[in-house]
Amino acid sequence: MEIDESLVARLVAEQHPDLAGETVRYIAAGWDNELYRLGDHHVVRVPRRQLGADLVEHEHVWLPKLAPTLPLPISAPVFAGGPSAAFRWHWSICPWFEGAPASEAPLANPVDDARRLGRFLAALHRPAPADAPLNPHRGQPLADRDAITRERAAALADLIDSAAVLAAWDRALATTPWDGPPIWLHADLHPGNVIVHNGQIAAVVDFGDICGGDPATDLVIAWSLFDDAARSEFRRAVDVDIDTWERGRGWAITHSLAVLSSSADNPAYMTFGLRSLAAATAAGSDSSA
C-alpha cells in the first residue's frame, strides 16, 4: 500500500479527529517507518512493512509505561492508531521534538551530555518483565555475532586494519557474558536516534527495537557519539562493570562493521562507521572507570 500525506491525513481524521485540521508534511522514510510532521507539535509514524508494524505495537505497549521513569523525553506515542479499512497496520502519533539528530547537530558540551545520556541509560536499564519483547539481533550474547563480525572484517580488509579490529573483537569476546536477567534496552541507540536542541541532548527517539537483554548492547553510543573525555564521563554515569563495558565495545565494533558493509554509496555513513570503529578499537582510550 502506498503511504502518502493524503493517507496520513485520512488516518488522523478517522481516528483522532481533534487533530484533523493540522497540516501533514512528509519528513523521511527509514527501514521500517515513514515519518510525517503533523502540525507543530506531533509526528506520525507509519510502518512500511510487517516487521515495522510489529515494532510499532511494542512501542504502543511499553513506552507509555517507561516514559515517566526516565530523565529524558522519549518518543512515547500520544495516540496509538489501529488497523482500519484505510490501513492494515498499527501506527502512532508521537510528540515532535525540536532539534536535529546528534549525527547532524554538534553538542555544545559533550561531557555534560555524556553524563545526561549515561543517567538516562542507567534509569532505563532495569529488569524487563517476562513478557518483554525479545530481539534475535540485539541484546543477545556477543558470541552470537562472531561469525558475521569476522566475515565483515575480512570483506573490508582494503578499508580497515582487519587484524587490529579482530584483536579488539577477541578481547571483547573474552569477557564474562551477561548472566543477569534481561534488562530493558533501547536496542538501536545511535546518534541518529538522539535529538539535540540548542546544543544539548533533548530527547531519545525510535524505540522500535525495544527488548530485554544484555545492557552492553546500548553502550554502542559511547563510541559512536562521544570523544575520550566525554566517554569516560558517560561510563561513570551509566555505572556498569568492566565486563559489560568491554562487551559494549564489542557491540560498537560489530555495529560499525555492519554500517561500513552497507555504506558504499553513502559517504556520510562511511565516515561515521570508520570513526566509530576507530574509537572502539583504540586500546586504552577510555580505560578509566
CSV table of C-alpha atoms in Angstrom, one decimal:
chain,number,residue,atom,x,y,z
A,1,MET,CA,0.0,0.0,0.0
A,2,GLU,CA,1.3,3.5,-0.9
A,3,ILE,CA,1.8,5.7,2.1
A,4,ASP,CA,1.5,9.5,1.4
A,5,GLU,CA,0.3,12.7,3.0
A,6,SER,CA,-3.3,12.1,2.0
A,7,LEU,CA,-3.4,8.6,3.6
A,8,VAL,CA,-1.9,10.0,6.8
A,9,ALA,CA,-4.4,12.9,6.9
A,10,ARG,CA,-7.2,10.3,6.4
A,11,LEU,CA,-6.0,8.1,9.3
A,12,VAL,CA,-5.7,11.1,11.6
A,13,ALA,CA,-9.2,12.4,10.6
A,14,GLU,CA,-10.8,9.0,11.1
A,15,GLN,CA,-9.1,8.0,14.4
A,16,HIS,CA,-8.0,11.3,16.0
A,17,PRO,CA,-10.4,13.9,14.7
A,18,ASP,CA,-9.2,16.5,17.2
A,19,LEU,CA,-6.0,16.8,15.1
A,20,ALA,CA,-7.8,16.5,11.7
A,21,GLY,CA,-7.2,20.2,10.8
A,22,GLU,CA,-3.4,20.0,11.3
A,23,THR,CA,-1.1,20.2,8.3
A,24,VAL,CA,0.5,16.9,7.3
A,25,ARG,CA,4.1,17.1,5.8
A,26,TYR,CA,6.3,14.2,4.7
A,27,ILE,CA,9.6,14.2,6.6
A,28,ALA,CA,11.6,11.0,5.9
A,29,ALA,CA,11.5,7.2,5.5
A,30,GLY,CA,13.6,4.7,7.3
A,31,TRP,CA,13.9,0.9,7.0
A,32,ASP,CA,10.6,0.3,8.9
A,33,ASN,CA,8.6,3.5,9.0
A,34,GLU,CA,7.7,6.7,7.2
A,35,LEU,CA,7.5,9.9,9.3
A,36,TYR,CA,5.1,12.8,8.7
A,37,ARG,CA,5.0,16.1,10.6
A,38,LEU,CA,1.5,16.8,12.0
A,39,GLY,CA,1.1,20.4,12.8
A,40,ASP,CA,3.7,22.0,15.1
A,41,HIS,CA,3.7,19.5,17.9
A,42,HIS,CA,3.3,15.9,16.6
A,43,VAL,CA,4.9,13.4,14.2
A,44,VAL,CA,3.1,10.4,12.7
A,45,ARG,CA,5.0,7.2,12.4
A,46,VAL,CA,3.5,4.8,9.8
A,47,PRO,CA,5.1,1.4,9.2
A,48,ARG,CA,6.2,0.4,5.7
A,49,ARG,CA,6.3,-3.4,6.3
A,50,GLN,CA,5.0,-6.1,8.6
A,51,LEU,CA,8.2,-6.1,10.7
A,52,GLY,CA,7.8,-2.3,11.3
A,53,ALA,CA,4.2,-2.8,12.3
A,54,ASP,CA,5.2,-5.4,14.9
A,55,LEU,CA,7.7,-2.9,16.3
A,56,VAL,CA,5.1,-0.2,16.5
A,57,GLU,CA,3.0,-2.4,18.6
A,58,HIS,CA,5.9,-2.9,21.0
A,59,GLU,CA,6.1,0.9,21.4
A,60,HIS,CA,2.4,1.2,22.0
A,61,VAL,CA,2.5,-1.3,24.8
A,62,TRP,CA,5.8,-0.4,26.6
A,63,LEU,CA,6.8,3.2,26.0
A,64,PRO,CA,3.9,4.9,27.9
A,65,LYS,CA,4.9,2.8,31.0
A,66,LEU,CA,8.6,3.6,30.7
A,67,ALA,CA,8.4,7.3,29.8
A,68,PRO,CA,7.5,8.6,33.3
A,69,THR,CA,10.5,6.8,34.8
A,70,LEU,CA,13.2,8.3,32.5
A,71,PRO,CA,15.1,11.6,32.9
A,72,LEU,CA,14.9,12.5,29.2
A,73,PRO,CA,11.8,12.7,27.0
A,74,ILE,CA,11.2,9.8,24.6
A,75,SER,CA,9.0,9.2,21.6
A,76,ALA,CA,6.2,7.5,23.5
A,77,PRO,CA,3.0,7.6,21.4
A,78,VAL,CA,0.4,10.1,22.5
A,79,PHE,CA,-2.1,8.2,20.3
A,80,ALA,CA,-2.0,4.6,19.2
A,81,GLY,CA,-3.6,4.2,15.8
A,82,GLY,CA,-5.1,0.9,14.9
A,83,PRO,CA,-5.8,-1.1,11.7
A,84,SER,CA,-8.7,0.1,9.6
A,85,ALA,CA,-10.1,-0.1,6.1
A,86,ALA,CA,-7.7,2.6,5.1
A,87,PHE,CA,-4.5,1.0,6.5
A,88,ARG,CA,-4.0,-2.5,7.8
A,89,TRP,CA,-1.4,-2.0,10.5
A,90,HIS,CA,-0.9,-0.1,13.8
A,91,TRP,CA,0.6,3.4,13.6
A,92,SER,CA,1.4,6.2,16.0
A,93,ILE,CA,1.2,9.8,16.7
A,94,CYS,CA,4.2,10.9,18.8
A,95,PRO,CA,5.4,14.2,20.2
A,96,TRP,CA,7.6,16.3,17.9
A,97,PHE,CA,10.9,17.2,19.4
A,98,GLU,CA,12.6,20.4,18.1
A,99,GLY,CA,16.2,20.0,17.1
A,100,ALA,CA,18.1,17.6,14.9
A,101,PRO,CA,19.8,14.2,15.3
A,102,ALA,CA,23.1,14.1,17.1
A,103,SER,CA,24.5,12.7,13.8
A,104,GLU,CA,23.9,16.2,12.4
A,105,ALA,CA,23.9,18.6,15.3
A,106,PRO,CA,27.0,19.2,17.4
A,107,LEU,CA,26.9,19.1,21.2
A,108,ALA,CA,27.9,22.3,22.9
A,109,ASN,CA,29.2,20.5,26.0
A,110,PRO,CA,29.8,16.8,25.2
A,111,VAL,CA,30.9,15.9,28.8
A,112,ASP,CA,27.7,17.3,30.3
A,113,ASP,CA,25.7,15.5,27.6
A,114,ALA,CA,27.6,12.2,28.2
A,115,ARG,CA,26.6,12.4,31.8
A,116,ARG,CA,23.0,13.2,30.8
A,117,LEU,CA,22.7,10.2,28.4
A,118,GLY,CA,24.5,7.9,30.8
A,119,ARG,CA,22.0,8.7,33.5
A,120,PHE,CA,19.2,8.1,31.1
A,121,LEU,CA,20.5,4.6,30.3
A,122,ALA,CA,21.1,3.9,34.0
A,123,ALA,CA,17.4,4.6,34.5
A,124,LEU,CA,16.3,2.6,31.6
A,125,HIS,CA,18.5,-0.4,32.3
A,126,ARG,CA,16.4,-2.3,34.8
A,127,PRO,CA,15.0,-5.8,34.7
A,128,ALA,CA,12.4,-6.2,31.9
A,129,PRO,CA,9.2,-8.3,32.7
A,130,ALA,CA,8.8,-11.8,31.4
A,131,ASP,CA,6.6,-10.7,28.5
A,132,ALA,CA,9.0,-8.0,27.3
A,133,PRO,CA,9.9,-8.3,23.6
A,134,LEU,CA,12.9,-10.4,22.6
A,135,ASN,CA,15.1,-9.5,19.6
A,136,PRO,CA,17.3,-12.1,17.9
A,137,HIS,CA,19.7,-9.4,16.8
A,138,ARG,CA,20.0,-7.2,19.8
A,139,GLY,CA,20.7,-7.9,23.5
A,140,GLN,CA,21.9,-11.5,22.8
A,141,PRO,CA,25.4,-12.9,23.7
A,142,LEU,CA,28.2,-11.2,21.9
A,143,ALA,CA,29.4,-14.6,20.7
A,144,ASP,CA,26.3,-14.9,18.5
A,145,ARG,CA,27.8,-12.1,16.4
A,146,ASP,CA,31.2,-13.7,16.0
A,147,ALA,CA,30.8,-15.3,12.5
A,148,ILE,CA,29.3,-12.2,10.8
A,149,THR,CA,31.8,-9.9,12.5
A,150,ARG,CA,34.8,-11.9,11.2
A,151,GLU,CA,33.2,-12.2,7.8
A,152,ARG,CA,32.6,-8.4,7.5
A,153,ALA,CA,36.1,-7.6,8.9
A,154,ALA,CA,37.6,-9.8,6.2
A,155,ALA,CA,35.5,-8.3,3.4
A,156,LEU,CA,36.5,-4.8,4.5
A,157,ALA,CA,40.2,-5.5,4.6
A,158,ASP,CA,41.0,-2.9,1.9
A,159,LEU,CA,39.4,-0.2,4.1
A,160,ILE,CA,40.3,-1.1,7.7
A,161,ASP,CA,43.0,-2.8,9.6
A,162,SER,CA,41.2,-6.1,9.9
A,163,ALA,CA,43.8,-7.7,12.2
A,164,ALA,CA,43.6,-4.8,14.7
A,165,VAL,CA,39.8,-4.9,14.6
A,166,LEU,CA,39.6,-8.6,15.2
A,167,ALA,CA,42.2,-8.4,18.0
A,168,ALA,CA,39.9,-5.9,19.7
A,169,TRP,CA,36.9,-8.1,19.0
A,170,ASP,CA,38.6,-11.1,20.5
A,171,ARG,CA,39.3,-9.1,23.7
A,172,ALA,CA,35.6,-8.3,23.9
A,173,LEU,CA,34.6,-11.9,23.3
A,174,ALA,CA,36.9,-12.9,26.2
A,175,THR,CA,34.9,-11.0,28.8
A,176,THR,CA,32.4,-12.7,31.0
A,177,PRO,CA,29.0,-12.9,29.3
A,178,TRP,CA,25.9,-11.3,30.8
A,179,ASP,CA,24.3,-13.7,33.3
A,180,GLY,CA,21.7,-11.5,34.8
A,181,PRO,CA,18.0,-11.1,34.0
A,182,PRO,CA,17.1,-9.5,30.6
A,183,ILE,CA,17.4,-5.7,31.0
A,184,TRP,CA,15.3,-3.1,29.2
A,185,LEU,CA,17.1,-1.9,26.1
A,186,HIS,CA,16.6,0.8,23.6
A,187,ALA,CA,18.5,-1.6,21.3
A,188,ASP,CA,19.1,0.9,18.5
A,189,LEU,CA,20.8,3.7,20.3
A,190,HIS,CA,23.0,5.5,17.8
A,191,PRO,CA,23.4,9.3,17.1
A,192,GLY,CA,20.5,9.3,14.6
A,193,ASN,CA,18.1,8.5,17.4
A,194,VAL,CA,19.3,11.1,19.9
A,195,ILE,CA,17.8,14.6,19.4
A,196,VAL,CA,19.9,17.7,20.0
A,197,HIS,CA,18.3,21.1,20.6
A,198,ASN,CA,20.3,24.3,21.3
A,199,GLY,CA,23.5,22.2,21.6
A,200,GLN,CA,22.1,19.8,24.2
A,201,ILE,CA,20.6,16.3,24.2
A,202,ALA,CA,16.9,16.9,24.4
A,203,ALA,CA,15.2,13.5,23.7
A,204,VAL,CA,15.7,9.9,22.7
A,205,VAL,CA,13.5,8.5,19.9
A,206,ASP,CA,12.7,5.4,17.8
A,207,PHE,CA,12.3,2.6,20.3
A,208,GLY,CA,11.0,0.1,17.7
A,209,ASP,CA,13.7,-2.4,18.7
A,210,ILE,CA,12.9,-2.2,22.4
A,211,CYS,CA,13.6,-5.5,24.1
A,212,GLY,CA,15.1,-7.2,27.1
A,213,GLY,CA,18.7,-8.4,27.0
A,214,ASP,CA,22.3,-7.6,27.7
A,215,PRO,CA,22.7,-3.9,28.7
A,216,ALA,CA,26.0,-3.8,26.8
A,217,THR,CA,24.1,-3.5,23.6
A,218,ASP,CA,23.1,0.1,24.3
A,219,LEU,CA,26.6,1.1,25.1
A,220,VAL,CA,27.5,1.4,21.4
A,221,ILE,CA,26.6,5.1,21.7
A,222,ALA,CA,29.7,5.6,23.9
A,223,TRP,CA,31.9,5.1,20.9
A,224,SER,CA,29.7,6.4,18.2
A,225,LEU,CA,28.9,9.8,19.7
A,226,PHE,CA,31.5,10.8,22.3
A,227,ASP,CA,35.2,11.6,22.4
A,228,ASP,CA,37.5,10.1,25.0
A,229,ALA,CA,36.8,12.7,27.8
A,230,ALA,CA,33.0,12.5,27.3
A,231,ARG,CA,33.1,8.7,27.0
A,232,SER,CA,34.8,8.5,30.4
A,233,GLU,CA,32.1,10.6,31.9
A,234,PHE,CA,29.4,8.5,30.2
A,235,ARG,CA,30.9,5.4,31.7
A,236,ARG,CA,30.8,6.8,35.2
A,237,ALA,CA,27.2,7.9,34.8
A,238,VAL,CA,25.9,4.6,33.3
A,239,ASP,CA,27.7,2.8,36.1
A,240,VAL,CA,28.4,-0.7,34.6
A,241,ASP,CA,31.1,-3.3,35.5
A,242,ILE,CA,34.2,-3.7,33.4
A,243,ASP,CA,32.9,-6.8,31.6
A,244,THR,CA,29.7,-5.0,30.5
A,245,TRP,CA,31.7,-2.0,29.3
A,246,GLU,CA,34.0,-4.2,27.2
A,247,ARG,CA,31.1,-6.1,25.8
A,248,GLY,CA,29.7,-2.7,24.8
A,249,ARG,CA,33.0,-2.0,23.0
A,250,GLY,CA,32.5,-5.3,21.2
A,251,TRP,CA,28.9,-4.3,20.2
A,252,ALA,CA,30.4,-1.0,18.9
A,253,ILE,CA,32.8,-2.9,16.8
A,254,THR,CA,30.3,-5.2,15.2
A,255,HIS,CA,27.8,-2.4,14.7
A,256,SER,CA,30.5,-0.2,13.0
A,257,LEU,CA,31.3,-3.1,10.7
A,258,ALA,CA,27.6,-3.5,9.8
A,259,VAL,CA,27.4,0.2,8.9
A,260,LEU,CA,30.5,0.0,6.8
A,261,SER,CA,29.3,-3.1,5.0
A,262,SER,CA,26.2,-1.3,3.8
A,263,SER,CA,27.5,2.2,3.2
A,264,ALA,CA,29.5,2.0,-0.1
A,265,ASP,CA,27.1,4.6,-1.7
A,266,ASN,CA,26.7,6.8,1.4
A,267,PRO,CA,29.9,8.8,2.3
A,268,ALA,CA,28.4,10.2,5.5
A,269,TYR,CA,27.6,6.7,6.8
A,270,MET,CA,31.0,5.5,5.7
A,271,THR,CA,32.7,8.3,7.7
A,272,PHE,CA,30.5,7.6,10.7
A,273,GLY,CA,31.4,3.9,10.6
A,274,LEU,CA,35.1,4.5,10.3
A,275,ARG,CA,35.1,7.0,13.1
A,276,SER,CA,33.1,4.7,15.4
A,277,LEU,CA,35.3,1.7,14.6
A,278,ALA,CA,38.5,3.6,15.2
A,279,ALA,CA,37.2,4.8,18.6
A,280,ALA,CA,36.1,1.3,19.6
A,281,THR,CA,39.4,-0.4,18.6
A,282,ALA,CA,41.7,2.3,20.2
A,283,ALA,CA,43.0,0.3,23.2
A,284,GLY,CA,43.0,2.2,26.4
A,285,SER,CA,41.3,5.3,25.1
A,286,ASP,CA,38.6,5.1,27.8
A,287,SER,CA,40.1,2.8,30.4
A,288,SER,CA,39.3,4.9,33.4
A,289,ALA,CA,36.2,3.9,35.4
